[in-house]
Amino acid sequence: MKKDILRTIGENMDGFSKGQRQIARYLLEHYDKAAYMTAARLGHEVSVSESTVVRFVIELGYAGYPEFQRALQELIRTRLTSFQRMEVTNHLIGNGNVLEKVLLGDMDKIRRTLEGIDQSAFSSAVDALVNAKRIYIIGVRSSATLAGFLNYNLRMVFNNVRLIETTSGSELFEQIMDIGAGDVMIAISFPRYSKRVINAVTFAKGAGARVVALTDTAEAPIAADADHVLVAQSDMASFADSMVAPMSIINALLVAISRAKEADVNDRLHRLEEIWDHYDVYDKSPESTAEGDIKV
């Protein structure tokens, strides 16, 4: 169950033991740093044992320290400003090898995404997209690149794809006012969550469309109105979230859809190849064709 950790700690301060109060005060003042500490490290910071830290988080209602830590990390991702996020990242990485730590972190995000993703939700999302009357894609700010990539590739497969591009709330509703039964909206949203995407999902659901949500947790705002929720890990790597795992899910969606619509996809791609050749779209020099004549 989602809870406000800091409020819970503050409200129960008087009932804590001396050691627990030391932990509580540290968390209230330095929750941004504590979110990425081990139980042993947190205990060392406040001069209590690791077991005291573990008992403390269990008393707060968590199954163990890992669950508490994930909840605390989610809290800072939705609360911290970009500047504060950068400070936390610098604290975590220290003076180590930045490239190695970031890439290893991204590998871990993909692993955790694969372990945690709902396979049935993924399959249902593919079926919904394959059979959709129209497909609407929305993702703003940091998610706009993901939405654009998905739009570009889905348009290779379907002729019914619409990328929602908005700079204001009124423009948003002008572009989705005709959405309805038989349509599917793919909404992409990661912290800090955009109200434009949340409003778009609420509108689409109310109009009878199905919603596929690609987000960082099943408790994200857009998940409440979604028919299919695809969760991708996106812990912050700096002031911005890492989008490696969400991009991997998008790639998987594209592959699954192309397999389900193989004949149609082949026809469209052959036609596109003819158009590209006719209008000399791609460089055909020996250097470019030597790489397998791949077109991007």
CSV table of N, CA and C in Angstrom, one decimal, residues 175-288:
chain,number,residue,atom,x,y,z
A,175,GLN,N,-6.6,17.6,-30.2
A,175,GLN,CA,-6.0,16.5,-30.9
A,175,GLN,C,-6.6,15.1,-30.5
A,176,ILE,N,-7.2,15.1,-29.4
A,176,ILE,CA,-7.8,13.7,-29.0
A,176,ILE,C,-9.3,13.8,-28.8
A,177,MET,N,-9.9,14.9,-29.3
A,177,MET,CA,-11.4,15.0,-29.0
A,177,MET,C,-12.2,13.9,-29.7
A,178,ASP,N,-11.7,13.3,-30.8
A,178,ASP,CA,-12.4,12.3,-31.5
A,178,ASP,C,-12.1,10.9,-31.1
A,179,ILE,N,-11.3,10.7,-30.1
A,179,ILE,CA,-10.9,9.4,-29.6
A,179,ILE,C,-12.1,8.7,-29.1
A,180,GLY,N,-12.2,7.4,-29.2
A,180,GLY,CA,-13.4,6.7,-28.7
A,180,GLY,C,-13.3,5.2,-28.8
A,181,ALA,N,-14.4,4.5,-28.7
A,181,ALA,CA,-14.4,3.0,-28.7
A,181,ALA,C,-13.6,2.5,-29.9
A,182,GLY,N,-12.8,1.5,-29.7
A,182,GLY,CA,-12.1,0.9,-30.8
A,182,GLY,C,-10.7,1.5,-31.0
A,183,ASP,N,-10.5,2.6,-30.3
A,183,ASP,CA,-9.1,3.3,-30.4
A,183,ASP,C,-8.3,2.9,-29.2
A,184,VAL,N,-7.0,3.0,-29.4
A,184,VAL,CA,-6.0,2.7,-28.3
A,184,VAL,C,-5.1,3.9,-28.1
A,185,MET,N,-4.9,4.3,-26.8
A,185,MET,CA,-3.9,5.4,-26.5
A,185,MET,C,-2.8,4.7,-25.8
A,186,ILE,N,-1.6,5.0,-26.3
A,186,ILE,CA,-0.3,4.6,-25.6
A,186,ILE,C,0.2,5.8,-24.9
A,187,ALA,N,0.2,5.8,-23.6
A,187,ALA,CA,0.6,6.9,-22.8
A,187,ALA,C,1.9,6.6,-22.1
A,188,ILE,N,2.9,7.4,-22.2
A,188,ILE,CA,4.2,7.2,-21.7
A,188,ILE,C,4.5,8.3,-20.6
A,189,SER,N,4.8,7.9,-19.4
A,189,SER,CA,4.9,8.9,-18.4
A,189,SER,C,5.9,8.4,-17.3
A,190,PHE,N,6.9,9.2,-17.0
A,190,PHE,CA,7.8,8.9,-15.9
A,190,PHE,C,8.0,10.2,-15.0
A,191,PRO,N,8.5,10.0,-13.8
A,191,PRO,CA,8.6,11.1,-12.9
A,191,PRO,C,9.5,12.2,-13.5
A,192,ARG,N,9.2,13.5,-13.3
A,192,ARG,CA,8.1,13.9,-12.6
A,192,ARG,C,6.9,13.9,-13.5
A,193,TYR,N,5.8,13.3,-13.1
A,193,TYR,CA,4.6,13.0,-14.0
A,193,TYR,C,4.0,14.3,-14.5
A,194,SER,N,3.8,14.3,-15.8
A,194,SER,CA,3.1,15.5,-16.5
A,194,SER,C,1.6,15.4,-16.3
A,195,LYS,N,1.0,16.5,-15.9
A,195,LYS,CA,-0.5,16.5,-15.8
A,195,LYS,C,-1.1,16.4,-17.2
A,196,ARG,N,-0.5,16.8,-18.2
A,196,ARG,CA,-1.1,16.7,-19.6
A,196,ARG,C,-1.3,15.3,-19.9
A,197,VAL,N,-0.3,14.4,-19.6
A,197,VAL,CA,-0.5,13.0,-20.0
A,197,VAL,C,-1.6,12.4,-19.1
A,198,ILE,N,-1.6,12.7,-17.8
A,198,ILE,CA,-2.6,12.2,-16.9
A,198,ILE,C,-4.0,12.6,-17.4
A,199,ASN,N,-4.2,13.9,-17.8
A,199,ASN,CA,-5.5,14.3,-18.3
A,199,ASN,C,-5.9,13.6,-19.6
A,200,ALA,N,-4.9,13.4,-20.5
A,200,ALA,CA,-5.2,12.7,-21.7
A,200,ALA,C,-5.7,11.3,-21.5
A,201,VAL,N,-5.1,10.6,-20.5
A,201,VAL,CA,-5.5,9.2,-20.2
A,201,VAL,C,-6.9,9.2,-19.6
A,202,THR,N,-7.2,10.1,-18.7
A,202,THR,CA,-8.5,10.2,-18.2
A,202,THR,C,-9.5,10.5,-19.2
A,203,PHE,N,-9.2,11.4,-20.1
A,203,PHE,CA,-10.2,11.7,-21.2
A,203,PHE,C,-10.4,10.5,-22.1
A,204,ALA,N,-9.3,9.9,-22.5
A,204,ALA,CA,-9.4,8.7,-23.4
A,204,ALA,C,-10.2,7.6,-22.8
A,205,LYS,N,-9.9,7.3,-21.5
A,205,LYS,CA,-10.7,6.3,-20.9
A,205,LYS,C,-12.2,6.6,-20.8
A,206,GLY,N,-12.5,7.9,-20.5
A,206,GLY,CA,-13.9,8.3,-20.4
A,206,GLY,C,-14.6,8.2,-21.7
A,207,ALA,N,-13.8,8.3,-22.8
A,207,ALA,CA,-14.4,8.3,-24.2
A,207,ALA,C,-14.6,6.9,-24.7
A,208,GLY,N,-14.1,5.9,-23.9
A,208,GLY,CA,-14.3,4.5,-24.3
A,208,GLY,C,-13.1,3.8,-25.0
A,209,ALA,N,-12.0,4.6,-25.1
A,209,ALA,CA,-10.8,4.0,-25.7
A,209,ALA,C,-10.1,3.1,-24.7
A,210,ARG,N,-9.2,2.2,-25.2
A,210,ARG,CA,-8.4,1.4,-24.3
A,210,ARG,C,-7.1,2.1,-24.2
A,211,VAL,N,-6.4,2.0,-23.0
A,211,VAL,CA,-5.2,2.7,-22.7
A,211,VAL,C,-4.1,1.7,-22.3
A,212,VAL,N,-3.0,1.9,-23.0
A,212,VAL,CA,-1.7,1.2,-22.6
A,212,VAL,C,-0.8,2.2,-22.0
A,213,ALA,N,-0.4,1.9,-20.7
A,213,ALA,CA,0.4,2.8,-20.0
A,213,ALA,C,1.8,2.2,-19.9
A,214,LEU,N,2.8,3.0,-20.3
A,214,LEU,CA,4.2,2.7,-20.1
A,214,LEU,C,4.8,3.6,-19.0
A,215,THR,N,5.1,3.1,-17.9
A,215,THR,CA,5.5,4.0,-16.8
A,215,THR,C,6.4,3.2,-15.8
A,216,ASP,N,6.7,3.8,-14.7
A,216,ASP,CA,7.8,3.3,-13.8
A,216,ASP,C,7.2,2.5,-12.7
A,217,THR,N,5.9,2.5,-12.4
A,217,THR,CA,5.3,1.7,-11.3
A,217,THR,C,3.9,1.5,-11.5
A,218,ALA,N,3.3,0.5,-11.0
A,218,ALA,CA,1.9,0.2,-11.2
A,218,ALA,C,1.1,1.2,-10.4
A,219,GLU,N,1.7,2.0,-9.5
A,219,GLU,CA,1.0,3.0,-8.8
A,219,GLU,C,1.1,4.4,-9.4
A,220,ALA,N,1.7,4.5,-10.6
A,220,ALA,CA,1.9,5.8,-11.2
A,220,ALA,C,0.5,6.4,-11.6
A,221,PRO,N,0.4,7.7,-11.7
A,221,PRO,CA,-0.9,8.3,-11.9
A,221,PRO,C,-1.7,7.8,-13.1
A,222,ILE,N,-1.0,7.5,-14.2
A,222,ILE,CA,-1.7,7.1,-15.4
A,222,ILE,C,-2.1,5.6,-15.4
A,223,ALA,N,-1.5,4.9,-14.4
A,223,ALA,CA,-1.9,3.4,-14.3
A,223,ALA,C,-3.3,3.2,-13.8
A,224,ALA,N,-3.8,4.1,-13.1
A,224,ALA,CA,-5.2,4.0,-12.5
A,224,ALA,C,-6.3,3.8,-13.6
A,225,ASP,N,-6.1,4.5,-14.7
A,225,ASP,CA,-7.1,4.4,-15.8
A,225,ASP,C,-6.7,3.6,-17.0
A,226,ALA,N,-5.5,2.9,-16.8
A,226,ALA,CA,-5.0,2.1,-17.9
A,226,ALA,C,-5.6,0.7,-17.9
A,227,ASP,N,-5.8,0.1,-19.1
A,227,ASP,CA,-6.2,-1.2,-19.3
A,227,ASP,C,-5.0,-2.2,-19.2
A,228,HIS,N,-3.9,-1.7,-19.7
A,228,HIS,CA,-2.7,-2.5,-19.7
A,228,HIS,C,-1.5,-1.7,-19.2
A,229,VAL,N,-0.9,-2.1,-18.2
A,229,VAL,CA,0.2,-1.3,-17.6
A,229,VAL,C,1.6,-2.1,-17.8
A,230,LEU,N,2.5,-1.4,-18.4
A,230,LEU,CA,3.8,-2.0,-18.7
A,230,LEU,C,4.8,-1.2,-17.8
A,231,VAL,N,5.4,-1.8,-16.9
A,231,VAL,CA,6.3,-1.1,-15.9
A,231,VAL,C,7.8,-1.3,-16.3
A,232,ALA,N,8.5,-0.2,-16.4
A,232,ALA,CA,9.9,-0.2,-16.8
A,232,ALA,C,10.7,0.6,-15.7
A,233,GLN,N,11.8,0.0,-15.3
A,233,GLN,CA,12.6,0.6,-14.3
A,233,GLN,C,13.3,1.9,-14.9
A,234,SER,N,13.3,3.0,-14.2
A,234,SER,CA,13.9,4.2,-14.7
A,234,SER,C,14.5,5.0,-13.6
A,235,ASP,N,15.2,4.3,-12.7
A,235,ASP,CA,15.9,5.1,-11.6
A,235,ASP,C,16.8,6.1,-12.2
A,236,MET,N,16.9,7.2,-11.5
A,236,MET,CA,17.6,8.4,-12.1
A,236,MET,C,19.1,8.1,-12.2
A,237,ALA,N,19.7,8.5,-13.3
A,237,ALA,CA,21.1,8.5,-13.5
A,237,ALA,C,21.8,9.8,-13.3
A,238,SER,N,21.0,10.9,-13.3
A,238,SER,CA,21.4,12.2,-13.0
A,238,SER,C,20.2,13.1,-12.8
A,239,PHE,N,20.2,14.3,-13.3
A,239,PHE,CA,19.0,15.1,-13.2
A,239,PHE,C,17.8,14.5,-14.0
A,240,ALA,N,18.2,13.6,-14.9
A,240,ALA,CA,17.2,13.0,-15.8
A,240,ALA,C,17.1,11.5,-15.5
A,241,ASP,N,15.9,10.9,-15.8
A,241,ASP,CA,15.8,9.4,-15.6
A,241,ASP,C,16.5,8.7,-16.8
A,242,SER,N,16.9,7.5,-16.5
A,242,SER,CA,17.4,6.6,-17.5
A,242,SER,C,16.2,6.0,-18.3
A,243,MET,N,16.2,6.1,-19.6
A,243,MET,CA,15.1,5.6,-20.4
A,243,MET,C,15.5,4.3,-21.2
A,244,VAL,N,16.6,3.7,-20.7
A,244,VAL,CA,17.0,2.4,-21.4
A,244,VAL,C,16.0,1.3,-21.3
A,245,ALA,N,15.4,1.1,-20.1
A,245,ALA,CA,14.5,0.0,-20.0
A,245,ALA,C,13.1,0.3,-20.7
A,246,PRO,N,12.6,1.5,-20.6
A,246,PRO,CA,11.4,1.8,-21.4
A,246,PRO,C,11.6,1.6,-22.9
A,247,MET,N,12.8,2.0,-23.4
A,247,MET,CA,13.1,1.9,-24.8
A,247,MET,C,13.1,0.4,-25.2
A,248,SER,N,13.6,-0.4,-24.3
A,248,SER,CA,13.6,-1.9,-24.5
A,248,SER,C,12.2,-2.5,-24.6
A,249,ILE,N,11.3,-2.0,-23.8
A,249,ILE,CA,9.9,-2.4,-23.9
A,249,ILE,C,9.3,-2.0,-25.2
A,250,ILE,N,9.6,-0.8,-25.6
A,250,ILE,CA,9.1,-0.3,-26.9
A,250,ILE,C,9.6,-1.1,-28.0
A,251,ASN,N,10.9,-1.5,-28.0
A,251,ASN,CA,11.4,-2.4,-29.0
A,251,ASN,C,10.7,-3.7,-29.0
A,252,ALA,N,10.4,-4.2,-27.9
A,252,ALA,CA,9.7,-5.5,-27.8
A,252,ALA,C,8.3,-5.4,-28.3
A,253,LEU,N,7.6,-4.3,-28.1
A,253,LEU,CA,6.3,-4.1,-28.6
A,253,LEU,C,6.4,-4.1,-30.1
A,254,LEU,N,7.3,-3.4,-30.7
A,254,LEU,CA,7.5,-3.3,-32.1
A,254,LEU,C,7.7,-4.6,-32.8
A,255,VAL,N,8.6,-5.4,-32.2
A,255,VAL,CA,8.9,-6.8,-32.7
A,255,VAL,C,7.6,-7.6,-32.7
A,256,ALA,N,6.9,-7.6,-31.5
A,256,ALA,CA,5.7,-8.5,-31.4
A,256,ALA,C,4.7,-8.1,-32.3
A,257,ILE,N,4.5,-6.8,-32.5
A,257,ILE,CA,3.4,-6.3,-33.5
A,257,ILE,C,3.8,-6.7,-34.9
A,258,SER,N,5.1,-6.5,-35.3
A,258,SER,CA,5.5,-6.8,-36.6
A,258,SER,C,5.3,-8.3,-36.9
A,259,ARG,N,5.5,-9.2,-35.9
A,259,ARG,CA,5.3,-10.6,-36.1
A,259,ARG,C,3.8,-10.9,-36.2
A,260,ALA,N,3.0,-10.2,-35.5
A,260,ALA,CA,1.6,-10.5,-35.6
A,260,ALA,C,1.0,-10.0,-36.9
A,261,LYS,N,1.6,-9.0,-37.5
A,261,LYS,CA,1.1,-8.4,-38.8
A,261,LYS,C,2.2,-8.6,-39.9
A,262,GLU,N,2.8,-9.8,-39.9
A,262,GLU,CA,3.9,-10.0,-40.7
A,262,GLU,C,3.7,-9.7,-42.2
A,263,ALA,N,2.6,-10.3,-42.7
A,263,ALA,CA,2.3,-10.1,-44.1
A,263,ALA,C,2.1,-8.6,-44.5
A,264,ASP,N,1.3,-7.9,-43.7
A,264,ASP,CA,1.0,-6.5,-43.9
A,264,ASP,C,2.3,-5.7,-43.8
A,265,VAL,N,3.1,-6.0,-42.8
A,265,VAL,CA,4.4,-5.3,-42.6
A,265,VAL,C,5.3,-5.5,-43.8
A,266,ASN,N,5.4,-6.7,-44.3
A,266,ASN,CA,6.2,-7.0,-45.5
A,266,ASN,C,5.8,-6.2,-46.7
A,267,ASP,N,4.5,-6.1,-46.9
A,267,ASP,CA,3.9,-5.4,-48.0
A,267,ASP,C,4.3,-3.9,-47.9
A,268,ARG,N,4.1,-3.3,-46.7
A,268,ARG,CA,4.3,-1.9,-46.5
A,268,ARG,C,5.8,-1.6,-46.7
A,269,LEU,N,6.7,-2.4,-46.1
A,269,LEU,CA,8.1,-2.2,-46.2
A,269,LEU,C,8.6,-2.3,-47.6
A,270,HIS,N,8.1,-3.3,-48.4
A,270,HIS,CA,8.5,-3.4,-49.8
A,270,HIS,C,8.1,-2.1,-50.5
A,271,ARG,N,6.9,-1.6,-50.3
A,271,ARG,CA,6.4,-0.4,-50.9
A,271,ARG,C,7.3,0.8,-50.5
A,272,LEU,N,7.6,0.9,-49.3
A,272,LEU,CA,8.5,2.0,-48.8
A,272,LEU,C,9.9,1.9,-49.5
A,273,GLU,N,10.4,0.7,-49.6
A,273,GLU,CA,11.7,0.5,-50.3
A,273,GLU,C,11.7,1.0,-51.7
A,274,GLU,N,10.6,0.7,-52.4
A,274,GLU,CA,10.4,1.2,-53.8
A,274,GLU,C,10.4,2.7,-53.8
A,275,ILE,N,9.6,3.3,-52.9
A,275,ILE,CA,9.5,4.8,-52.8
A,275,ILE,C,10.9,5.4,-52.5
A,276,TRP,N,11.6,4.8,-51.5
A,276,TRP,CA,12.9,5.4,-51.1
A,276,TRP,C,13.9,5.3,-52.3
A,277,ASP,N,13.8,4.2,-53.0
A,277,ASP,CA,14.7,4.0,-54.2
A,277,ASP,C,14.4,5.0,-55.3
A,278,HIS,N,13.1,5.2,-55.5
A,278,HIS,CA,12.6,6.1,-56.6
A,278,HIS,C,13.1,7.5,-56.4
A,279,TYR,N,12.9,7.9,-55.1
A,279,TYR,CA,13.3,9.3,-54.8
A,279,TYR,C,14.7,9.5,-54.2
A,280,ASP,N,15.5,8.4,-54.3
A,280,ASP,CA,16.9,8.5,-53.9
A,280,ASP,C,17.1,9.0,-52.5
A,281,VAL,N,16.3,8.4,-51.6
A,281,VAL,CA,16.3,8.9,-50.2
A,281,VAL,C,17.6,8.6,-49.5
A,282,TYR,N,18.2,7.4,-49.7
A,282,TYR,CA,19.4,7.0,-49.0
A,282,TYR,C,20.7,7.0,-49.8
A,283,ASP,N,21.8,7.2,-49.2
A,283,ASP,CA,23.1,7.2,-49.8
A,283,ASP,C,23.4,5.7,-50.3
A,284,LYS,N,23.7,5.5,-51.5
A,284,LYS,CA,24.0,4.2,-52.0
A,284,LYS,C,25.5,4.0,-52.4
A,285,SER,N,26.3,4.8,-51.8
A,285,SER,CA,27.8,4.7,-52.0
A,285,SER,C,28.2,3.3,-51.4
A,286,PRO,N,29.4,2.8,-51.9
A,286,PRO,CA,29.9,1.5,-51.4
A,286,PRO,C,30.1,1.5,-49.9
A,287,GLU,N,30.5,2.6,-49.3
A,287,GLU,CA,30.7,2.6,-47.9
A,287,GLU,C,29.4,2.4,-47.1
A,288,SER,N,28.3,2.9,-47.6
A,288,SER,CA,27.0,2.7,-46.9
A,288,SER,C,26.4,1.4,-47.1
